Tab-separated table of C-alpha atoms and ligand atoms in Angstrom:
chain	number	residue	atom	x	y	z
O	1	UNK	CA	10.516	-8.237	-10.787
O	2	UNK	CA	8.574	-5.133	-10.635
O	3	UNK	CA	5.278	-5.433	-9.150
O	4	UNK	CA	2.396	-2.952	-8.355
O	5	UNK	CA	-0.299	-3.902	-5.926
O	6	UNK	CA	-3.219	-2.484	-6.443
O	7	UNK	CA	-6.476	-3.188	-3.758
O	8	UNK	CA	-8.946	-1.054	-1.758
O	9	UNK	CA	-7.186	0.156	1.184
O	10	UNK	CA	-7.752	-2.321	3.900
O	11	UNK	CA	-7.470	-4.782	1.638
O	12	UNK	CA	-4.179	-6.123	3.075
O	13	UNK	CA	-1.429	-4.670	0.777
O	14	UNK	CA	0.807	-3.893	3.459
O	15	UNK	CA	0.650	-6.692	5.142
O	16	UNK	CA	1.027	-8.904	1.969
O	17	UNK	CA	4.036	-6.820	0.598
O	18	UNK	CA	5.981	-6.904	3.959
O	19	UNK	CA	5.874	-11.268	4.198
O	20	UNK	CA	6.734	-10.647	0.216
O	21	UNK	CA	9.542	-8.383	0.631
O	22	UNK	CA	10.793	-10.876	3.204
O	23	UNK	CA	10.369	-13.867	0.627
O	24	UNK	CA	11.651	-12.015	-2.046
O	25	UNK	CA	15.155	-10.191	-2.986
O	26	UNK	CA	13.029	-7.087	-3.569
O	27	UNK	CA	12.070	-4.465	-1.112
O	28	UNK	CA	8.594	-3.323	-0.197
O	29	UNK	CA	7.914	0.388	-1.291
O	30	UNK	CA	4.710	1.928	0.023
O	31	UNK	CA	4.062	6.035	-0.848
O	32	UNK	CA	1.869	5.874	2.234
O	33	UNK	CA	4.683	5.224	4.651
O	34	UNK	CA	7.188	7.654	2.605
O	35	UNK	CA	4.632	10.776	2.934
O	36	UNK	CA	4.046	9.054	6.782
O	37	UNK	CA	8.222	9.527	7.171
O	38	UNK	CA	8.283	13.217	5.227
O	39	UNK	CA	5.048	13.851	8.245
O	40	UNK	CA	7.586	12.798	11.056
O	41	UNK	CA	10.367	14.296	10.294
O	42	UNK	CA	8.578	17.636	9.950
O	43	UNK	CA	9.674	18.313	6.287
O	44	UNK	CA	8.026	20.860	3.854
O	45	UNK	CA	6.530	18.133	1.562
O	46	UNK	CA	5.622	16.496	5.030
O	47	UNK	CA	3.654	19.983	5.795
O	48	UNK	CA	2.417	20.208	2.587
O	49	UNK	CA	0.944	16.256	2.225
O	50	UNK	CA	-0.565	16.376	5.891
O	51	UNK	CA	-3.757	18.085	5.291
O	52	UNK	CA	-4.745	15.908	2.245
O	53	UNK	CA	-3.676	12.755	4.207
O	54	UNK	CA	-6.235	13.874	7.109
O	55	UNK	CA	-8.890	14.209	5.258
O	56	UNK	CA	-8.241	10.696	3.714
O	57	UNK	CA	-7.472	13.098	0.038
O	58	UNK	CA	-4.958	12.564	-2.523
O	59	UNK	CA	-1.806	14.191	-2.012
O	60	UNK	CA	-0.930	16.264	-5.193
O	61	UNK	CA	0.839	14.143	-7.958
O	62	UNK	CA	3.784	16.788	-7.963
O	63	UNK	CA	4.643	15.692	-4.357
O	64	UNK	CA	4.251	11.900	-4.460
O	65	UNK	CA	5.613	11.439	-7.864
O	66	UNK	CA	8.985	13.246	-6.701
O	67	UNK	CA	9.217	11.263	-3.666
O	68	UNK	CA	8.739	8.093	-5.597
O	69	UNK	CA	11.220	8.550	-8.054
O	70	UNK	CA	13.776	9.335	-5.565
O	71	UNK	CA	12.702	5.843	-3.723
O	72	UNK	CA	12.988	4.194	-6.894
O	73	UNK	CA	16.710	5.310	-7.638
O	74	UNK	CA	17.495	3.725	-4.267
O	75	UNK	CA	20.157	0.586	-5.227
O	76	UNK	CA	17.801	-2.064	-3.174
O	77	UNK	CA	15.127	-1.323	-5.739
O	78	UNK	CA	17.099	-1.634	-9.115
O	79	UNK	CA	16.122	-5.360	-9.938
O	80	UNK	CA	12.718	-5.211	-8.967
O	81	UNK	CA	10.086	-3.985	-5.646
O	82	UNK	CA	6.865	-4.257	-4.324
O	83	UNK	CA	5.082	-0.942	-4.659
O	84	UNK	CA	1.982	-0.543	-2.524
O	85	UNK	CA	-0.090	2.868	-2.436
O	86	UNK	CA	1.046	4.037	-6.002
O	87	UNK	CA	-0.369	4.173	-8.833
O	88	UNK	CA	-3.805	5.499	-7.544
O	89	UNK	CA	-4.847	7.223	-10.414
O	90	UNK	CA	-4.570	6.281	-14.237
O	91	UNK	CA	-2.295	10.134	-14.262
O	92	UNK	CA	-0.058	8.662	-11.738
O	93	UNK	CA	-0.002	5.034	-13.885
O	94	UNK	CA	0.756	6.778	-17.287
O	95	UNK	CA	3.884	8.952	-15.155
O	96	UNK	CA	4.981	5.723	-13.742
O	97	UNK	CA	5.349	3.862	-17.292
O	98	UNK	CA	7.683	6.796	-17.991
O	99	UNK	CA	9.486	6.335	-14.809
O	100	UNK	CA	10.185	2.356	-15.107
O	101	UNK	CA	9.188	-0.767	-16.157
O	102	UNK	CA	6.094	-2.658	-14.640
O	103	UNK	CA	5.880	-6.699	-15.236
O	104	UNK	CA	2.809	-7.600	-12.985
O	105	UNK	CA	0.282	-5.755	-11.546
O	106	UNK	CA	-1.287	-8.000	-8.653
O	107	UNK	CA	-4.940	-6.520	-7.439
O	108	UNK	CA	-6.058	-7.932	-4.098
O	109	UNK	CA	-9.595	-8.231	-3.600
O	110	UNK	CA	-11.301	-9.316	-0.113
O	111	UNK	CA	-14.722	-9.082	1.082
O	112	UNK	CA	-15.780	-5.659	2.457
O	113	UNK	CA	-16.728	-6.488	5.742
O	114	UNK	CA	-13.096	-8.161	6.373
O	115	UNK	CA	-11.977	-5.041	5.010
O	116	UNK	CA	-13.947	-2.662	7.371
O	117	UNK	CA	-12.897	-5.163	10.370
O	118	UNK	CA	-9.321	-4.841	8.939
O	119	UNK	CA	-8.610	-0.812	9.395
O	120	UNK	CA	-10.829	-0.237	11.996
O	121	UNK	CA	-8.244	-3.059	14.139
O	122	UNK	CA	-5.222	-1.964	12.257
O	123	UNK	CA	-1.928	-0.550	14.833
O	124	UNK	CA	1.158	0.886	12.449
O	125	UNK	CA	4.310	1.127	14.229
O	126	UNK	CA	5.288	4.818	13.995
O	127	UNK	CA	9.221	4.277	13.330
O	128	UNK	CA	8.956	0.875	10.544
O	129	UNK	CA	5.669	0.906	9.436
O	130	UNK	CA	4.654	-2.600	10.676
O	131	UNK	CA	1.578	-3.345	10.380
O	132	UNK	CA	-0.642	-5.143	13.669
O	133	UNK	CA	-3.901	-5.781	14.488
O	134	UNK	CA	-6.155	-5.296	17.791
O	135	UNK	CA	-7.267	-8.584	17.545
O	136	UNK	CA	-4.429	-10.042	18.396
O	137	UNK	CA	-4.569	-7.883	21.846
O	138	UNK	CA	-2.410	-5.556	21.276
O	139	UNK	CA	-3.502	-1.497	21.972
O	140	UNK	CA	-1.538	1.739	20.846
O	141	UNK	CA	1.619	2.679	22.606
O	142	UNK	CA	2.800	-1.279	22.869
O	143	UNK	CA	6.414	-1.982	21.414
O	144	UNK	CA	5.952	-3.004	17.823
O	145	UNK	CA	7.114	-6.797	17.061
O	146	UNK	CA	9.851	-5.677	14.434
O	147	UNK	CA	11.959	-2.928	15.766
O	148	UNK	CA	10.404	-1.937	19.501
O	149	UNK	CA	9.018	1.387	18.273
O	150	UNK	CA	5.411	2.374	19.936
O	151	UNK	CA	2.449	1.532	17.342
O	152	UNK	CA	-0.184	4.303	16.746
O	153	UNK	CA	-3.651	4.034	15.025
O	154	UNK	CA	-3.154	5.898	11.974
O	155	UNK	CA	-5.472	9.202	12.156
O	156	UNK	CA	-6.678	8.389	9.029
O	157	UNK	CA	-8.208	4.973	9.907
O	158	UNK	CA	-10.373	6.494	12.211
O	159	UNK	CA	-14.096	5.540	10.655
O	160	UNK	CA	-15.010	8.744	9.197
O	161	UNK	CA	-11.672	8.811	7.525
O	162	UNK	CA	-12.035	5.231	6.290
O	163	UNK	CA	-15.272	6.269	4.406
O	164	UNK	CA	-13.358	9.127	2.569
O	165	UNK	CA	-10.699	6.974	1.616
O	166	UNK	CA	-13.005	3.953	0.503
O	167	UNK	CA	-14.592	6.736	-2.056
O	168	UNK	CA	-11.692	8.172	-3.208
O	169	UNK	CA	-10.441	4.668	-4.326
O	170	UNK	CA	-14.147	3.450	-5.936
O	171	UNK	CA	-13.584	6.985	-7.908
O	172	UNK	CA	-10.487	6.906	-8.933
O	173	UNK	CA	-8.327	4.016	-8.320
O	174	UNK	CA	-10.420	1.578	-10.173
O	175	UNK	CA	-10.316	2.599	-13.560
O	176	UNK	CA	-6.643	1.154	-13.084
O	177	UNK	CA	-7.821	-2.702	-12.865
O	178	UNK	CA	-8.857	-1.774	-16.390
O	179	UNK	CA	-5.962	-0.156	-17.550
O	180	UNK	CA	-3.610	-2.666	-16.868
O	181	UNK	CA	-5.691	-5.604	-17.774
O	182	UNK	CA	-5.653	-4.001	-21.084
O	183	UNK	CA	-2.020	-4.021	-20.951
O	184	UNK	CA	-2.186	-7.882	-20.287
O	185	UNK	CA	-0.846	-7.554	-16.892
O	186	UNK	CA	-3.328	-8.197	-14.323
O	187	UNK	CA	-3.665	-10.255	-11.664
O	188	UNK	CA	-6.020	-10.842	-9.328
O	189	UNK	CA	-5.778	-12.478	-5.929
O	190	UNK	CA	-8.534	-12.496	-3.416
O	191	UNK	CA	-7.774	-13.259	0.276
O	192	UNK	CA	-10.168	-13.054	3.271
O	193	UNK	CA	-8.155	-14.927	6.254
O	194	UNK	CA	-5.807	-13.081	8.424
O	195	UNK	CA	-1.846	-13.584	6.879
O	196	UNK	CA	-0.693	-14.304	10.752
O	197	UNK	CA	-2.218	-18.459	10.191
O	198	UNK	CA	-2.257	-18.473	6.563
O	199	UNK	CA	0.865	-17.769	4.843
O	200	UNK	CA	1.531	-20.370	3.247
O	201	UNK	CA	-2.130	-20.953	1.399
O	202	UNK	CA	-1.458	-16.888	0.485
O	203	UNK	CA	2.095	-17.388	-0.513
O	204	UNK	CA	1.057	-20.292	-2.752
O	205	UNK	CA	-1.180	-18.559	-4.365
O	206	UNK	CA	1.020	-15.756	-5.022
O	207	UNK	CA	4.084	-17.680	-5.981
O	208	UNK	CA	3.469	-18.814	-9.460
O	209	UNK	CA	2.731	-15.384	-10.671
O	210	UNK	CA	6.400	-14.117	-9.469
O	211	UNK	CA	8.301	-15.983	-11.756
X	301	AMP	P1	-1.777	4.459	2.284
X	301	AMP	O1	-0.733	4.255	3.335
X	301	AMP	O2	-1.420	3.833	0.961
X	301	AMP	O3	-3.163	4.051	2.754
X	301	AMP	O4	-1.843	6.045	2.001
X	301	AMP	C1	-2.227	6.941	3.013
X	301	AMP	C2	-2.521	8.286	2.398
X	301	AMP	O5	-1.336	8.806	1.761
X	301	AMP	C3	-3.581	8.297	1.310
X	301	AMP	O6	-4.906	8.346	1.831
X	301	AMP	C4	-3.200	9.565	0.542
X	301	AMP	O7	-3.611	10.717	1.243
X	301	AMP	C5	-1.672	9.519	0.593
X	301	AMP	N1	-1.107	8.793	-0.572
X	301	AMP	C6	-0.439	7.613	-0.574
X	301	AMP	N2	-0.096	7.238	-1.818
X	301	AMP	C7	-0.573	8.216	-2.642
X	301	AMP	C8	-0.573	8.401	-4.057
X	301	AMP	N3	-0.058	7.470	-4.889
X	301	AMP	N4	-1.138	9.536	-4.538
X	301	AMP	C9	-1.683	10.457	-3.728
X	301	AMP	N5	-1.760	10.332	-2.394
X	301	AMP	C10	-1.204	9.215	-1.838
């Protein structure tokens, strides 16, 4: 199946489409992490997406749409995927119809002040894109559960950044929720406990929507 996640940032996407891609034959694509892996790798588009990444901005459609349609010619990705971070704008939803198929569009909902607590705790691991959180103890620099790569506050979840990014999304990533209800494909899904001690109450709420 082809699913798009849609959800504040914060919200848990990440989180939620890792344990799914590990349920699930189909992997977890997130445009985030692929502009995070042009950044490391010191790439022109990297160079390019940077400065609107720091300032918690859009990256130009001409840039993440390219990137994404490569991803989505990948072989894991022809019978379905999780796709997290894309589309954020009803432009980038009207090139994606062109590009493939959607069946469900899931959008999580949570309340804000889980979501505030959420990115201001949140550790990525700089090599897999794991996703951690402080409250469990753990600071930046420790070994990331999944692959033993340092984890790394993301620059852009720094508090001013958060605010920037929590705008841009009221602006101009929910007009979406409408657009695809329209379409008859909407879902929504709220969750406000942390996925490490409740998978199973997420996962069965999930479930009947991914047949
Ligand atoms: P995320 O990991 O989804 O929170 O994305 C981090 C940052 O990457 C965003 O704040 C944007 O700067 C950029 N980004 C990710 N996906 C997109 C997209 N679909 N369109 C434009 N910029 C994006």
């Amino acid at each position: 199946m082809r699913i798009v996640f849609l959800g504040s940032p914060g919200v848990g996407k990440g989180v939620y489409a890792q344990l799914l891609a590990e349920t699930y034959p189909w992997p977890h694509i997130s445009t985030g992490h692929l502009l995070r892996e042009e950044i490391q790798e010191g790439s022109i588009i990297g160079k390019k997406a940077e400065s609107f990444m720091l300032q918690g901005k859009l990256v130009p459609d001409i840039i993440v749409i390219e990137l994404l349609r490569k991803r989505l010619a990948e072989s894991d990705a022809k019978n379905g995927f999780f796709l997290d971070g894309f589309p954020r704008t009803l432009e980038q939803a009207r090139e994606l119809d062109g590009i493939t198929k959607i069946d469900k569009v899931i959008n999580f909902e949570a309340d804000e002040e889980k979501i505030v607590h959420r990115l201001a705790g949140r550790l990525t691991c700089e090599e897999c894109g794991k996703i951690h959180h402080a409250s469990t103890g753990l600071k930046e620099d420790d070994p990331c559960e999944a692959c033993g790569s340092p984890i790394y506050r993301r620059e852009d979840d720094h508090e001013s950044k958060v605010r920037a990014r929590l705008h841009e999304y009221e602006n101009k990533t929910k007009p979406l929720i409408e657009y695809y209800l329209k379409m008859g494909k909407l879902v929504r899904i709220k969750h406000n406990e942390p996925i490490a001690n409740s998978k199973e109450a997420f996962l069965a709420k999930v479930r009947p929507h991914l047949i």
